[in-house]
Amino acid sequence: MGRLTESVVDGSQAKNPASLQDLPSIDRVLRWPGVAALVDEHGHTLVADEARAAIDGLRESARRGRLEAEALQPESVAQAIQARVAERLAPRLRAVINLTGTVIHTNLGRALLADAALQHLLAVMAGPNNLEYDLASGGRGDRDSVVEEQLCTLTGAEAATVVNNNAAAVLLTIAALARGREVIVSRGELVEIGGAFRMPDVMASAGATLVEVGTTNRTHPRDYEQAITERTGLLMKVHTSNYAVQGFTSSVDEHEIARIAHARGLPMATDLGSGALVDMSAWGLPHEPTPREKIAAGCDVVSFSGDKLLGGPQAGLIVGTREAIGRIRKFPMKRALRMSKLPLAALEATLMLYLRPERLTQDLPTLRLLTRPAEGIREQAEALLAPVQAAVAPRFTVSVLDLQGQIGSGSLPVERLPSAGLAIAPVEKKGSGRALDELATALRALPRPVIGRVADDRLLLDLRCLEDSAPFLNQLPALREALA
Ligand SMILES: *Cc1c(COP(=O)(O)O)cnc(C)c1O
């Protein structure tokens, strides 16, 4: 095969072209000192794979007449292989900086784990542990017992069990208590919480038949009473966590539904969604219903998430009567949904923090962020104004702005958190949309990606979740370079 450059007529033609025959063999490349050093460090398999891919790329360029001879220098090839190896070894799951203003952000990992939870993970995950081993008797134990006592203390329930997430908790509760039977739910509570989790579909997956009662805005006690038949297995209430029905409304509270259920010998379950373990109004936050209130109201089962307001790992917590929890625990599906030791350890340590409620706003990151005073956030924004302006000049102007943040994850959907941050606006009105896109992309491309939100032709950086400015400040030179 002769030189291929004559077949190429576009302007990107190489000035000092190399041909296919100039390409080195893999074996040769692997012996070059720079590449051999990579093999020493990472082993043959990964480096040979990436060397092959790098040479394939060079071959493709040569075919198109775009390969410069310099690109075949051993140092250049070694560098290309090193870059490929580094890229392969770079984790896809990465730490980011959440400046969206939404504290419990479902797409950004929801609740942040407390230090105590991270320490506990390190302490018990590196070796064997007593996950299902009873240290007192030396016999088999139950993983639920790691957290059951604490959950009962915190909610007033008789018994508790845990699964992977609250979606699993709801599915399991319905399946265990009402498979092949009817479940009565108000029309105003047939929620979709995103990610294809819709109450009617969950019922179907659990093998139960949904019986809707009432109307979208109003449901009355008699609606439940009249719907009960010999086929009924469960009465259920779903917390409308990501929307609010306002105006001419009426719903039946748990106490009343539980009374109606119990009068007919039926169980009553409630899906709380977020479920704060403590009364958030103690810190000036809007009140979110607590599992303790729902247990006190007579619910047989209350389920809620571990990684929403509770501030722990992904988990589905199910608390309730000994009888109902016993049925749930024995149901075969429980085995498929059971929690792994990693989140279980994190959950145990997180629940432990609730034994010292006075320290919660320091020890629990979710609560610490939610209770940051707006004035402090505004001062932080003022301190960041000049360095950020320097990084984005001359194409953008920056100002300090009062903002309205959100708790997030369907918690308290209509409430807003007074916050503050920076608004970055393009100087040129023409093409401002593209400029904003470019800025948002540059922020996301930083070593620790920064996620803001675009509104009214500006990029907003809400600083509520930026407790320490340093990781953000340290990246401003890189941002400046990216926008240059
Ligand atoms: C969030 C939520 C769920 C699902 O909980 P996950 O822990 O995300 O699985 C179920 N029901 C309600 C009402 C919710 O708000």
Coordinates of N, CA and C in Angstrom, one line a residue, residues 340-472:
S340 N -28.6 -4.1 52.0 CA -27.2 -4.6 52.1 C -26.5 -4.0 53.3
K341 N -25.4 -4.6 53.7 CA -24.7 -4.2 54.9 C -24.2 -2.8 54.8
L342 N -23.8 -2.3 53.6 CA -23.3 -1.0 53.5 C -24.3 0.1 54.0
P343 N -25.4 0.2 53.3 CA -26.4 1.2 53.8 C -26.9 0.9 55.2
L344 N -26.9 -0.4 55.6 CA -27.4 -0.7 57.0 C -26.5 -0.1 58.0
A345 N -25.2 -0.2 57.8 CA -24.2 0.4 58.7 C -24.4 1.9 58.7
A346 N -24.5 2.5 57.6 CA -24.7 4.0 57.5 C -26.0 4.4 58.2
L347 N -27.0 3.6 58.0 CA -28.3 3.9 58.6 C -28.2 3.8 60.2
E348 N -27.5 2.8 60.7 CA -27.4 2.7 62.1 C -26.7 3.9 62.7
A349 N -25.6 4.3 62.1 CA -24.9 5.5 62.6 C -25.7 6.8 62.5
T350 N -26.5 6.9 61.4 CA -27.3 8.1 61.3 C -28.4 8.1 62.3
L351 N -29.1 7.0 62.6 CA -30.1 6.9 63.6 C -29.6 7.3 64.9
M352 N -28.4 6.8 65.2 CA -27.7 7.1 66.5 C -27.6 8.6 66.7
L353 N -27.4 9.4 65.7 CA -27.3 10.9 65.8 C -28.6 11.4 66.4
Y354 N -29.7 10.8 66.2 CA -31.0 11.3 66.7 C -31.2 11.1 68.2
L355 N -30.3 10.3 68.8 CA -30.3 10.2 70.2 C -29.8 11.5 70.9
R356 N -29.1 12.3 70.1 CA -28.7 13.6 70.6 C -29.2 14.8 69.8
P357 N -30.6 15.0 69.9 CA -31.2 15.9 69.0 C -30.7 17.3 69.1
E358 N -30.1 17.7 70.3 CA -29.6 19.1 70.4 C -28.4 19.3 69.4
R359 N -27.7 18.2 69.0 CA -26.6 18.3 68.2 C -26.9 18.1 66.7
L360 N -28.1 17.8 66.4 CA -28.5 17.4 65.0 C -28.1 18.4 64.0
T361 N -28.3 19.7 64.3 CA -28.1 20.7 63.2 C -26.6 20.9 63.0
Q362 N -25.7 20.2 63.9 CA -24.3 20.2 63.5 C -23.9 18.9 62.9
D363 N -24.4 17.8 63.5 CA -23.9 16.5 63.1 C -24.6 15.9 61.8
L364 N -25.8 16.3 61.5 CA -26.5 15.8 60.4 C -26.4 16.8 59.2
P365 N -25.6 16.5 58.1 CA -25.4 17.4 57.1 C -26.7 18.0 56.5
T366 N -27.7 17.1 56.3 CA -29.0 17.6 55.6 C -29.6 18.7 56.5
L367 N -29.7 18.5 57.8 CA -30.3 19.5 58.7 C -29.3 20.7 58.8
R368 N -28.0 20.5 58.8 CA -27.1 21.6 58.9 C -27.3 22.5 57.7
L369 N -27.5 21.9 56.5 CA -27.7 22.8 55.3 C -29.0 23.4 55.3
L370 N -30.0 22.7 55.7 CA -31.4 23.3 55.7 C -31.5 24.4 56.7
T371 N -30.7 24.4 57.8 CA -30.9 25.4 58.8 C -29.8 26.5 58.7
R372 N -29.0 26.5 57.6 CA -28.1 27.6 57.5 C -28.9 28.9 57.3
P373 N -28.6 30.0 58.1 CA -29.3 31.2 58.0 C -29.0 31.9 56.7
A374 N -30.0 32.6 56.1 CA -29.8 33.2 54.8 C -28.8 34.3 54.9
E375 N -28.7 35.0 56.0 CA -27.7 36.1 56.1 C -26.3 35.6 55.9
G376 N -26.0 34.5 56.5 CA -24.6 33.9 56.4 C -24.3 33.5 55.0
I377 N -25.4 33.0 54.3 CA -25.2 32.6 52.9 C -24.9 33.8 52.0
R378 N -25.6 34.9 52.4 CA -25.5 36.2 51.6 C -24.0 36.7 51.8
E379 N -23.5 36.7 53.0 CA -22.2 37.1 53.3 C -21.2 36.3 52.5
Q380 N -21.4 35.0 52.4 CA -20.5 34.1 51.6 C -20.6 34.5 50.1
A381 N -21.8 34.9 49.6 CA -21.9 35.3 48.2 C -21.2 36.6 48.0
E382 N -21.2 37.5 48.9 CA -20.5 38.8 48.8 C -19.0 38.5 48.7
A383 N -18.5 37.6 49.5 CA -17.1 37.3 49.5 C -16.7 36.6 48.2
L384 N -17.6 35.9 47.6 CA -17.2 35.2 46.3 C -17.4 36.1 45.1
L385 N -18.1 37.2 45.2 CA -18.4 38.0 44.1 C -17.2 38.4 43.2
A386 N -16.2 39.0 43.9 CA -15.0 39.5 43.1 C -14.3 38.4 42.5
P387 N -13.9 37.3 43.2 CA -13.2 36.2 42.5 C -14.0 35.6 41.3
V388 N -15.3 35.4 41.5 CA -16.0 34.8 40.4 C -16.1 35.8 39.2
Q389 N -16.3 37.1 39.5 CA -16.3 38.1 38.5 C -15.0 38.1 37.7
A390 N -13.9 38.0 38.4 CA -12.6 37.9 37.7 C -12.5 36.7 36.8
A391 N -13.1 35.6 37.2 CA -13.0 34.4 36.4 C -13.9 34.4 35.2
V392 N -15.0 35.1 35.2 CA -15.9 35.0 34.1 C -15.8 36.3 33.2
A393 N -15.1 37.3 33.6 CA -14.9 38.5 32.8 C -14.1 38.2 31.5
P394 N -14.3 38.9 30.5 CA -15.2 40.1 30.3 C -16.6 39.7 29.7
R395 N -16.9 38.4 29.5 CA -18.1 38.0 28.8 C -19.3 38.0 29.7
F396 N -19.1 37.9 31.1 CA -20.3 37.8 32.0 C -20.1 38.8 33.1
T397 N -21.3 39.3 33.6 CA -21.2 40.1 34.9 C -21.9 39.3 36.0
V398 N -21.4 39.5 37.2 CA -21.9 38.7 38.3 C -22.5 39.7 39.4
S399 N -23.6 39.2 40.0 CA -24.1 40.0 41.1 C -24.6 39.1 42.2
V400 N -24.7 39.7 43.4 CA -25.2 38.9 44.5 C -26.7 39.0 44.5
L401 N -27.4 37.9 44.8 CA -28.9 37.9 44.7 C -29.5 37.1 45.8
D402 N -30.6 37.6 46.3 CA -31.4 36.7 47.3 C -32.1 35.7 46.4
L403 N -32.1 34.5 46.9 CA -32.8 33.4 46.1 C -33.7 32.6 47.0
Q404 N -34.5 31.8 46.3 CA -35.5 30.9 47.0 C -35.1 29.5 46.7
G405 N -34.6 28.8 47.7 CA -34.2 27.4 47.5 C -35.3 26.4 47.9
Q406 N -35.0 25.1 47.8 CA -36.0 24.1 48.1 C -35.4 23.0 48.9
I407 N -36.2 22.4 49.7 CA -35.7 21.3 50.5 C -35.5 20.1 49.5
G408 N -36.4 19.8 48.6 CA -36.2 18.8 47.6 C -36.7 17.4 47.9
S409 N -36.5 16.5 47.0 CA -37.0 15.1 47.1 C -38.4 15.0 47.5
G410 N -39.2 15.8 47.0 CA -40.6 15.7 47.4 C -41.0 16.1 48.8
S411 N -40.0 16.6 49.5 CA -40.3 17.0 50.9 C -40.9 18.4 50.8
L412 N -42.0 18.6 51.5 CA -42.5 20.0 51.7 C -42.5 20.7 50.3
P413 N -43.3 20.3 49.3 CA -43.1 20.8 48.0 C -43.4 22.2 47.8
V414 N -44.3 22.8 48.5 CA -44.6 24.2 48.3 C -43.8 25.2 49.1
E415 N -43.0 24.7 50.0 CA -42.2 25.6 50.8 C -41.0 26.0 50.1
R416 N -40.5 27.3 50.4 CA -39.2 27.7 49.8 C -38.3 28.1 50.9
L417 N -37.0 27.9 50.7 CA -36.0 28.3 51.7 C -35.3 29.6 51.3
P418 N -35.4 30.6 52.1 CA -34.8 31.9 51.7 C -33.3 31.6 51.7
S419 N -32.6 32.0 50.6 CA -31.2 31.7 50.4 C -30.6 32.9 49.7
A420 N -29.3 32.7 49.3 CA -28.7 33.7 48.5 C -27.6 33.1 47.6
G421 N -27.1 33.9 46.7 CA -26.1 33.3 45.8 C -25.6 34.3 44.8
L422 N -25.1 33.8 43.7 CA -24.6 34.6 42.6 C -25.4 34.4 41.4
A423 N -25.7 35.5 40.7 CA -26.3 35.5 39.4 C -25.3 35.9 38.3
I424 N -25.0 35.0 37.3 CA -24.1 35.3 36.3 C -24.8 35.5 35.0
A425 N -24.7 36.7 34.4 CA -25.4 37.1 33.2 C -24.4 37.4 32.1
P426 N -24.7 37.0 30.8 CA -23.9 37.4 29.7 C -24.0 38.9 29.5
V427 N -22.8 39.5 29.1 CA -22.8 40.9 28.9 C -23.6 41.2 27.6
E428 N -23.3 40.4 26.5 CA -23.9 40.6 25.2 C -25.3 40.0 25.3
K429 N -26.3 40.7 25.0 CA -27.7 40.2 25.0 C -27.8 39.2 23.8
K430 N -27.2 39.6 22.6 CA -27.3 38.7 21.5 C -26.5 37.4 21.7
G431 N -27.1 36.3 21.5 CA -26.4 35.0 21.7 C -26.3 34.7 23.2
S432 N -27.1 35.3 24.0 CA -26.9 35.1 25.4 C -27.2 33.6 25.8
G433 N -28.2 33.0 25.1 CA -28.5 31.6 25.4 C -27.4 30.7 25.3
R434 N -26.7 30.9 24.1 CA -25.5 30.1 23.8 C -24.4 30.3 24.9
A435 N -24.2 31.6 25.2 CA -23.2 31.9 26.2 C -23.5 31.3 27.6
L436 N -24.7 31.3 27.9 CA -25.1 30.6 29.2 C -24.8 29.1 29.2
D437 N -25.2 28.5 28.0 CA -24.9 27.1 27.8 C -23.4 26.8 28.0
E438 N -22.6 27.7 27.4 CA -21.2 27.5 27.4 C -20.7 27.6 28.9
L439 N -21.2 28.5 29.6 CA -20.8 28.7 31.0 C -21.2 27.5 31.8
A440 N -22.5 27.1 31.7 CA -22.9 26.0 32.5 C -22.1 24.7 32.1
T441 N -21.8 24.5 30.8 CA -21.0 23.4 30.4 C -19.6 23.5 31.0
A442 N -19.0 24.7 31.0 CA -17.6 24.8 31.6 C -17.6 24.5 33.1
L443 N -18.7 24.9 33.7 CA -18.8 24.6 35.2 C -18.9 23.1 35.4
R444 N -19.7 22.5 34.6 CA -19.8 21.0 34.7 C -18.6 20.2 34.3
A445 N -17.7 20.9 33.6 CA -16.5 20.2 33.1 C -15.3 20.4 34.1
L446 N -15.5 21.1 35.1 CA -14.5 21.3 36.1 C -14.1 20.0 36.8
P447 N -12.9 19.9 37.3 CA -12.5 18.6 38.0 C -13.6 18.2 39.0
R448 N -14.1 19.1 39.8 CA -15.3 18.8 40.7 C -16.4 19.6 40.1
P449 N -17.2 19.0 39.3 CA -18.3 19.7 38.5 C -19.2 20.5 39.4
V450 N -19.5 21.7 38.9 CA -20.3 22.6 39.6 C -21.7 22.7 38.9
I451 N -22.8 22.4 39.7 CA -24.1 22.4 39.0 C -24.9 23.5 39.6
G452 N -25.3 24.4 38.7 CA -26.2 25.6 39.0 C -27.5 25.4 38.4
R453 N -28.3 26.5 38.2 CA -29.5 26.4 37.5 C -29.7 27.7 36.6
V454 N -30.3 27.5 35.5 CA -30.5 28.7 34.6 C -31.9 29.2 34.8
A455 N -32.1 30.5 35.0 CA -33.4 31.1 35.1 C -33.3 32.6 34.6
D456 N -34.3 33.0 33.9 CA -34.3 34.4 33.4 C -33.0 34.9 32.8
D457 N -32.5 34.1 31.9 CA -31.2 34.5 31.1 C -30.0 34.7 32.1
R458 N -30.0 34.0 33.2 CA -28.9 34.1 34.1 C -28.6 32.7 34.6
L459 N -27.3 32.5 34.9 CA -27.0 31.2 35.6 C -26.9 31.6 37.1
L460 N -27.8 30.8 37.9 CA -27.8 31.1 39.3 C -27.0 30.1 40.1
L461 N -26.2 30.5 41.0 CA -25.5 29.6 41.9 C -25.9 29.9 43.3
D462 N -26.8 29.0 43.8 CA -27.3 29.2 45.2 C -26.3 28.5 46.1
L463 N -25.8 29.3 47.1 CA -24.7 28.9 47.9 C -25.1 28.1 49.2
R464 N -26.4 27.8 49.4 CA -26.8 27.1 50.6 C -26.0 25.9 50.9
C465 N -25.8 25.1 49.8 CA -25.1 23.8 50.0 C -23.6 23.9 49.9
L466 N -23.1 25.1 49.8 CA -21.6 25.3 49.8 C -21.1 25.7 51.1
E467 N -20.9 24.7 52.0 CA -20.5 25.1 53.4 C -19.1 25.6 53.4
D468 N -18.3 25.1 52.5 CA -16.9 25.5 52.5 C -16.6 26.0 51.1
S469 N -16.2 27.3 51.0 CA -16.1 27.9 49.6 C -14.8 27.4 48.9
A470 N -13.9 26.8 49.7 CA -12.5 26.5 49.1 C -12.6 25.6 47.8
P471 N -13.3 24.5 47.9 CA -13.3 23.6 46.7 C -13.8 24.3 45.4
F472 N -14.7 25.3 45.6 CA -15.2 26.1 44.5 C -14.2 27.1 44.1

